[in-house]
GROMACS .gro file of C-alpha atoms in nm:
model
  320
    1MET     CA    1   1.017  -7.397  -3.822
    2THR     CA    2   1.276  -7.622  -3.658
    3ASP     CA    3   1.251  -7.867  -3.948
    4ILE     CA    4   1.343  -7.612  -4.213
    5VAL     CA    5   1.634  -7.485  -4.003
    6PHE     CA    6   1.790  -7.829  -3.954
    7ALA     CA    7   1.720  -7.927  -4.314
    8SER     CA    8   1.898  -7.617  -4.440
    9ALA     CA    9   2.193  -7.671  -4.205
   10ALA     CA   10   2.228  -8.028  -4.332
   11ARG     CA   11   2.209  -7.902  -4.688
   12SER     CA   12   2.490  -7.657  -4.611
   13MET     CA   13   2.709  -7.940  -4.489
   14GLN     CA   14   2.650  -8.120  -4.818
   15ALA     CA   15   2.713  -7.802  -5.017
   16ARG     CA   16   3.037  -7.741  -4.830
   17ALA     CA   17   3.174  -8.077  -4.947
   18ARG     CA   18   3.075  -8.002  -5.308
   19ILE     CA   19   3.206  -7.644  -5.337
   20ARG     CA   20   3.512  -7.635  -5.111
   21ASP     CA   21   3.753  -7.659  -5.407
   22HIS     CA   22   3.577  -7.377  -5.592
   23VAL     CA   23   3.553  -7.105  -5.325
   24TYR     CA   24   3.797  -6.942  -5.085
   25ARG     CA   25   3.787  -7.020  -4.712
   26THR     CA   26   3.784  -6.659  -4.600
   27PRO     CA   27   3.971  -6.545  -4.288
   28LEU     CA   28   3.825  -6.441  -3.954
   29ILE     CA   29   4.013  -6.123  -3.866
   30PRO     CA   30   4.037  -5.959  -3.521
   31ALA     CA   31   3.936  -5.593  -3.533
   32ARG     CA   32   4.221  -5.344  -3.501
   33GLY     CA   33   4.006  -5.067  -3.361
   34SER     CA   34   3.836  -5.045  -3.024
   35TYR     CA   35   3.464  -5.121  -3.030
   36GLY     CA   36   3.233  -5.118  -2.732
   37PRO     CA   37   3.320  -5.148  -2.363
   38GLU     CA   38   3.643  -5.303  -2.236
   39GLY     CA   39   3.650  -5.680  -2.280
   40THR     CA   40   3.440  -5.675  -2.595
   41GLN     CA   41   3.595  -5.871  -2.882
   42LEU     CA   42   3.502  -5.796  -3.242
   43LEU     CA   43   3.597  -6.018  -3.536
   44PHE     CA   44   3.537  -5.971  -3.908
   45LYS     CA   45   3.440  -6.267  -4.128
   46ALA     CA   46   3.602  -6.134  -4.444
   47GLU     CA   47   3.394  -6.238  -4.744
   48ASN     CA   48   3.526  -5.916  -4.900
   49PHE     CA   49   3.833  -6.131  -4.978
   50GLN     CA   50   3.625  -6.399  -5.154
   51LEU     CA   51   3.726  -6.492  -5.512
   52THR     CA   52   3.482  -6.249  -5.674
   53GLY     CA   53   3.486  -5.995  -5.390
   54SER     CA   54   3.154  -6.122  -5.256
   55PHE     CA   55   2.995  -6.425  -5.088
   56LYS     CA   56   2.764  -6.480  -5.385
   57ILE     CA   57   2.990  -6.734  -5.554
   58ARG     CA   58   2.911  -6.979  -5.272
   59GLY     CA   59   2.539  -7.000  -5.348
   60ALA     CA   60   2.597  -7.013  -5.723
   61ALA     CA   61   2.851  -7.293  -5.691
   62SER     CA   62   2.613  -7.481  -5.461
   63VAL     CA   63   2.338  -7.475  -5.723
   64MET     CA   64   2.570  -7.571  -6.005
   65THR     CA   65   2.721  -7.868  -5.823
   66ALA     CA   66   2.371  -7.991  -5.731
   67ALA     CA   67   2.224  -7.950  -6.080
   68ALA     CA   68   2.160  -8.249  -6.305
   69PRO     CA   69   2.452  -8.324  -6.540
   70GLY     CA   70   2.420  -8.128  -6.863
   71GLN     CA   71   2.140  -7.908  -6.732
   72LYS     CA   72   2.155  -7.555  -6.873
   73LEU     CA   73   2.137  -7.276  -6.617
   74VAL     CA   74   2.011  -6.919  -6.637
   75THR     CA   75   2.024  -6.627  -6.398
   76ALA     CA   76   1.985  -6.251  -6.394
   77SER     CA   77   2.189  -5.992  -6.207
   78SER     CA   78   2.414  -5.704  -6.299
   79GLY     CA   79   2.589  -5.717  -5.962
   80ASN     CA   80   2.758  -5.959  -5.723
   81HIS     CA   81   2.527  -6.252  -5.801
   82GLY     CA   82   2.587  -6.226  -6.175
   83ILE     CA   83   2.964  -6.202  -6.130
   84GLY     CA   84   2.973  -6.487  -5.877
   85SER     CA   85   2.755  -6.712  -6.093
   86SER     CA   86   2.972  -6.646  -6.397
   87ARG     CA   87   3.294  -6.726  -6.210
   88ALA     CA   88   3.140  -7.043  -6.067
   89ALA     CA   89   3.021  -7.153  -6.411
   90ARG     CA   90   3.372  -7.119  -6.553
   91SER     CA   91   3.527  -7.302  -6.259
   92LEU     CA   92   3.277  -7.588  -6.284
   93GLY     CA   93   3.243  -7.603  -6.663
   94GLN     CA   94   2.870  -7.528  -6.650
   95ASP     CA   95   2.659  -7.388  -6.934
   96LEU     CA   96   2.520  -7.060  -6.798
   97VAL     CA   97   2.317  -6.779  -6.950
   98VAL     CA   98   2.319  -6.445  -6.768
   99VAL     CA   99   2.040  -6.199  -6.849
  100LEU     CA  100   2.140  -5.838  -6.784
  101PRO     CA  101   1.944  -5.515  -6.814
  102GLU     CA  102   2.031  -5.294  -7.109
  103SER     CA  103   2.137  -5.032  -6.854
  104VAL     CA  104   2.413  -5.253  -6.710
  105VAL     CA  105   2.733  -5.070  -6.619
  106PRO     CA  106   2.984  -5.143  -6.898
  107SER     CA  107   3.257  -5.252  -6.655
  108LYS     CA  108   3.021  -5.511  -6.499
  109LEU     CA  109   2.915  -5.635  -6.843
  110GLU     CA  110   3.281  -5.676  -6.938
  111LYS     CA  111   3.355  -5.860  -6.613
  112ILE     CA  112   3.069  -6.107  -6.657
  113ARG     CA  113   3.157  -6.171  -7.023
  114SER     CA  114   3.520  -6.230  -6.927
  115TYR     CA  115   3.416  -6.560  -6.766
  116GLY     CA  116   3.292  -6.694  -7.101
  117VAL     CA  117   2.920  -6.719  -7.020
  118GLU     CA  118   2.643  -6.638  -7.265
  119VAL     CA  119   2.499  -6.290  -7.203
  120ILE     CA  120   2.154  -6.163  -7.303
  121LEU     CA  121   2.067  -5.795  -7.268
  122HIS     CA  122   1.698  -5.745  -7.195
  123GLY     CA  123   1.488  -5.473  -7.034
  124ALA     CA  124   1.558  -5.133  -6.888
  125GLU     CA  125   1.626  -5.252  -6.533
  126THR     CA  126   1.720  -5.562  -6.337
  127GLY     CA  127   1.361  -5.657  -6.248
  128LEU     CA  128   1.272  -5.696  -6.614
  129ALA     CA  129   1.590  -5.894  -6.676
  130GLU     CA  130   1.492  -6.130  -6.393
  131LEU     CA  131   1.144  -6.182  -6.538
  132HIS     CA  132   1.297  -6.264  -6.876
  133ALA     CA  133   1.538  -6.513  -6.721
  134GLN     CA  134   1.251  -6.682  -6.539
  135LYS     CA  135   1.054  -6.694  -6.864
  136LEU     CA  136   1.345  -6.857  -7.047
  137ALA     CA  137   1.377  -7.114  -6.772
  138ALA     CA  138   1.007  -7.202  -6.790
  139GLU     CA  139   0.997  -7.221  -7.171
  140LYS     CA  140   1.325  -7.407  -7.228
  141GLY     CA  141   1.348  -7.625  -6.920
  142TRP     CA  142   1.658  -7.451  -6.788
  143ARG     CA  143   1.738  -7.423  -6.416
  144TYR     CA  144   1.684  -7.067  -6.293
  145ILE     CA  145   1.927  -6.950  -6.024
  146SER     CA  146   1.766  -6.695  -5.796
  147PRO     CA  147   1.999  -6.464  -5.603
  148TYR     CA  148   1.831  -6.575  -5.278
  149ASN     CA  149   1.505  -6.769  -5.329
  150ASP     CA  150   1.657  -7.113  -5.383
  151ALA     CA  151   1.731  -7.381  -5.124
  152ASP     CA  152   2.070  -7.465  -5.278
  153VAL     CA  153   2.169  -7.098  -5.291
  154ILE     CA  154   2.075  -7.058  -4.925
  155ALA     CA  155   2.274  -7.372  -4.839
  156GLY     CA  156   2.577  -7.238  -5.022
  157GLN     CA  157   2.568  -6.912  -4.826
  158GLY     CA  158   2.533  -7.120  -4.511
  159THR     CA  159   2.883  -7.261  -4.565
  160ILE     CA  160   3.010  -6.931  -4.423
  161GLY     CA  161   2.853  -7.031  -4.092
  162ILE     CA  162   3.032  -7.366  -4.097
  163GLU     CA  163   3.367  -7.195  -4.151
  164LEU     CA  164   3.292  -6.942  -3.880
  165LEU     CA  165   3.225  -7.208  -3.616
  166GLU     CA  166   3.544  -7.388  -3.715
  167GLN     CA  167   3.742  -7.065  -3.677
  168CYS     CA  168   3.592  -6.950  -3.347
  169ALA     CA  169   3.418  -7.184  -3.103
  170GLY     CA  170   3.269  -6.923  -2.869
  171VAL     CA  171   3.075  -6.679  -3.085
  172ASP     CA  172   2.812  -6.485  -2.890
  173ASN     CA  173   2.675  -6.262  -3.169
  174VAL     CA  174   2.684  -6.250  -3.549
  175PHE     CA  175   2.578  -5.938  -3.741
  176ILE     CA  176   2.461  -5.990  -4.100
  177ALA     CA  177   2.321  -5.741  -4.351
  178MET     CA  178   1.976  -5.838  -4.482
  179GLY     CA  179   1.873  -5.809  -4.846
  180GLY     CA  180   1.670  -6.088  -5.003
  181GLY     CA  181   1.754  -6.304  -4.704
  182GLY     CA  182   1.954  -6.588  -4.857
  183LEU     CA  183   2.270  -6.498  -4.668
  184ILE     CA  184   2.120  -6.456  -4.322
  185SER     CA  185   1.890  -6.757  -4.366
  186GLY     CA  186   2.174  -6.987  -4.466
  187ILE     CA  187   2.420  -6.873  -4.200
  188GLY     CA  188   2.149  -6.846  -3.937
  189ALA     CA  189   2.029  -7.203  -3.996
  190VAL     CA  190   2.383  -7.337  -3.947
  191LEU     CA  191   2.434  -7.134  -3.632
  192LYS     CA  192   2.103  -7.234  -3.476
  193ALA     CA  193   2.167  -7.600  -3.559
  194PHE     CA  194   2.523  -7.619  -3.426
  195SER     CA  195   2.556  -7.320  -3.190
  196PRO     CA  196   2.208  -7.227  -3.064
  197ARG     CA  197   2.356  -6.994  -2.801
  198THR     CA  198   2.482  -6.762  -3.075
  199ARG     CA  199   2.254  -6.464  -3.135
  200VAL     CA  200   2.187  -6.379  -3.498
  201TRP     CA  201   2.139  -6.007  -3.563
  202GLY     CA  202   1.985  -5.898  -3.891
  203VAL     CA  203   2.085  -5.549  -4.002
  204ALA     CA  204   1.858  -5.359  -4.240
  205ALA     CA  205   1.907  -5.030  -4.423
  206THR     CA  206   1.623  -4.792  -4.335
  207HIS     CA  207   1.607  -4.681  -4.701
  208SER     CA  208   1.522  -5.035  -4.819
  209GLN     CA  209   1.408  -5.290  -4.563
  210ALA     CA  210   1.162  -5.522  -4.734
  211LEU     CA  211   1.266  -5.836  -4.546
  212ALA     CA  212   1.274  -5.668  -4.204
  213LEU     CA  213   0.926  -5.522  -4.249
  214SER     CA  214   0.795  -5.852  -4.389
  215MET     CA  215   0.932  -6.039  -4.087
  216ALA     CA  216   0.755  -5.795  -3.856
  217ALA     CA  217   0.428  -5.834  -4.048
  218GLY     CA  218   0.451  -6.212  -4.089
  219ARG     CA  219   0.399  -6.183  -4.465
  220VAL     CA  220   0.564  -6.025  -4.767
  221VAL     CA  221   0.490  -5.654  -4.771
  222GLU     CA  222   0.574  -5.374  -5.010
  223CYS     CA  223   0.784  -5.084  -4.891
  224GLU     CA  224   0.945  -4.772  -5.026
  225HIS     CA  225   1.295  -4.819  -5.166
  226LEU     CA  226   1.522  -4.516  -5.163
  227ASP     CA  227   1.881  -4.487  -5.275
  228THR     CA  228   2.116  -4.641  -5.021
  229LEU     CA  229   2.489  -4.686  -4.978
  230ALA     CA  230   2.404  -5.052  -4.911
  231ASP     CA  231   2.277  -5.095  -5.266
  232ALA     CA  232   2.352  -5.469  -5.274
  233VAL     CA  233   2.073  -5.530  -5.020
  234ALA     CA  234   1.819  -5.293  -5.177
  235GLY     CA  235   1.494  -5.402  -5.340
  236GLY     CA  236   1.192  -5.617  -5.273
  237ILE     CA  237   1.151  -5.991  -5.216
  238ASP     CA  238   0.950  -6.259  -5.401
  239ASP     CA  239   0.598  -6.332  -5.280
  240ASP     CA  240   0.688  -6.701  -5.248
  241THR     CA  241   1.033  -6.649  -5.100
  242LEU     CA  242   1.180  -6.928  -4.892
  243THR     CA  243   1.374  -6.675  -4.690
  244LEU     CA  244   1.088  -6.510  -4.502
  245PRO     CA  245   0.999  -6.813  -4.284
  246MET     CA  246   1.364  -6.910  -4.251
  247ALA     CA  247   1.484  -6.565  -4.149
  248THR     CA  248   1.194  -6.536  -3.906
  249ALA     CA  249   1.303  -6.864  -3.747
  250VAL     CA  250   1.674  -6.789  -3.713
  251VAL     CA  251   1.707  -6.412  -3.659
  252ASP     CA  252   1.700  -6.313  -3.294
  253GLU     CA  253   1.680  -5.939  -3.345
  254VAL     CA  254   1.676  -5.683  -3.627
  255VAL     CA  255   1.860  -5.350  -3.621
  256ALA     CA  256   1.783  -5.079  -3.878
  257CYS     CA  257   2.056  -4.832  -3.972
  258SER     CA  258   2.043  -4.492  -4.142
  259GLU     CA  259   2.257  -4.372  -4.430
  260ASP     CA  260   2.466  -4.164  -4.189
  261GLU     CA  261   2.533  -4.473  -3.979
  262ILE     CA  262   2.632  -4.677  -4.286
  263ALA     CA  263   2.862  -4.395  -4.402
  264ALA     CA  264   3.027  -4.381  -4.061
  265ALA     CA  265   3.091  -4.757  -4.075
  266LEU     CA  266   3.243  -4.724  -4.422
  267ARG     CA  267   3.486  -4.468  -4.284
  268VAL     CA  268   3.574  -4.690  -3.990
  269THR     CA  269   3.653  -4.994  -4.206
  270ALA     CA  270   3.864  -4.780  -4.441
  271GLN     CA  271   4.047  -4.564  -4.189
  272GLU     CA  272   4.077  -4.789  -3.883
  273GLU     CA  273   4.066  -5.138  -4.032
  274ASN     CA  274   4.244  -5.056  -4.361
  275MET     CA  275   3.975  -5.233  -4.564
  276LEU     CA  276   3.760  -5.089  -4.839
  277VAL     CA  277   3.422  -5.264  -4.842
  278GLU     CA  278   3.088  -5.209  -5.009
  279GLY     CA  279   2.800  -5.040  -4.832
  280SER     CA  280   2.621  -5.366  -4.748
  281ALA     CA  281   2.927  -5.487  -4.558
  282ALA     CA  282   2.952  -5.157  -4.371
  283LEU     CA  283   2.582  -5.194  -4.289
  284ALA     CA  284   2.659  -5.500  -4.075
  285LEU     CA  285   2.924  -5.306  -3.882
  286ALA     CA  286   2.683  -5.016  -3.839
  287GLY     CA  287   2.437  -5.257  -3.680
  288PHE     CA  288   2.696  -5.382  -3.434
  289SER     CA  289   2.804  -5.027  -3.347
  290LYS     CA  290   2.445  -4.934  -3.272
  291VAL     CA  291   2.408  -5.205  -3.005
  292ALA     CA  292   2.771  -5.247  -2.896
  293GLU     CA  293   2.687  -5.168  -2.532
  294ARG     CA  294   2.456  -5.469  -2.527
  295CYS     CA  295   2.742  -5.691  -2.646
  296ALA     CA  296   2.981  -5.583  -2.368
  297GLY     CA  297   3.231  -5.852  -2.273
  298GLN     CA  298   3.116  -6.081  -2.553
  299THR     CA  299   3.266  -6.209  -2.878
  300SER     CA  300   3.087  -6.068  -3.180
  301VAL     CA  301   3.139  -6.129  -3.551
  302VAL     CA  302   3.054  -5.880  -3.824
  303LEU     CA  303   3.013  -6.036  -4.167
  304LEU     CA  304   3.184  -5.826  -4.432
  305CYS     CA  305   2.980  -5.962  -4.721
  306GLY     CA  306   3.161  -5.794  -5.010
  307ALA     CA  307   3.394  -5.531  -5.150
  308ASN     CA  308   3.255  -5.461  -5.497
  309PHE     CA  309   3.209  -5.092  -5.437
  310ASP     CA  310   3.163  -4.792  -5.663
  311ARG     CA  311   3.498  -4.611  -5.662
  312GLN     CA  312   3.355  -4.261  -5.668
  313THR     CA  313   3.128  -4.339  -5.374
  314ILE     CA  314   3.409  -4.489  -5.169
  315HIS     CA  315   3.636  -4.190  -5.229
  316ARG     CA  316   3.360  -3.948  -5.140
  317VAL     CA  317   3.223  -4.125  -4.834
  318ALA     CA  318   3.506  -4.328  -4.684
  319LEU     CA  319   3.822  -4.148  -4.790
  320GLY     CA  320   3.709  -3.791  -4.839
   0.00000   0.00000   0.00000
């Protein structure tokens, strides 16, 4: 597994050079509140301030800058990946098709269209839209951009790790929410390559933890997916995903958090840190809070992966 870790880290270095003019170097912010025992330092890597409100633009830009000149691209997502890909395509002048489910929220459809990409509505839910995008790619020779199962996407997300090590030399722990695994695989590979002493903590939502359970089983497994505040990390993973072996190689420990724990973290970020973030970002903080005693006297970083939240949910959970 060492080979895939170092190869991904090297790929992230290359991606960083290609995308640095098309993404925002997000700040590393000291926590205002008190977390854990005395002497414990907590920092937030604030991807919630990224250009599209989410880290996803990094992976999309990485793919687009690595693609063959003139190659048409296609993806599917009604969330952060679709928005990030569309923004990256406009910034880079790439020809992108975004397949969205017919049930897409109108505001998200409007946002994606505002970047000038071609939009196709297909299927009742995102899974069917993804299958259609993959079919178009196979039939027409287009490059399909997976939200997580793509080496260039993983490398793009890994550029967060490069920035983090530049901003803070002595990081003991990094807490990252786990969905499909592209984010934690990319960042984890960079950290293990350049700062092997840093512990990588994967944080899973108990209502949808496909990657965590697959890592424990050593193979892709099916699991029940219930509604979760961390909706950006919900859902299954591909049978051939690159992220399962990579995450297994770089993640030191997994923490699973309940909906109550995620809700509590949403309230903390809103009321103590003065930041409104999405549930998947709060999930990472919930993971740290659960093991804070074990990080006593150390420097820990919580990755706030995004801030594209549902307004009604935020008002009810974090501000109510």
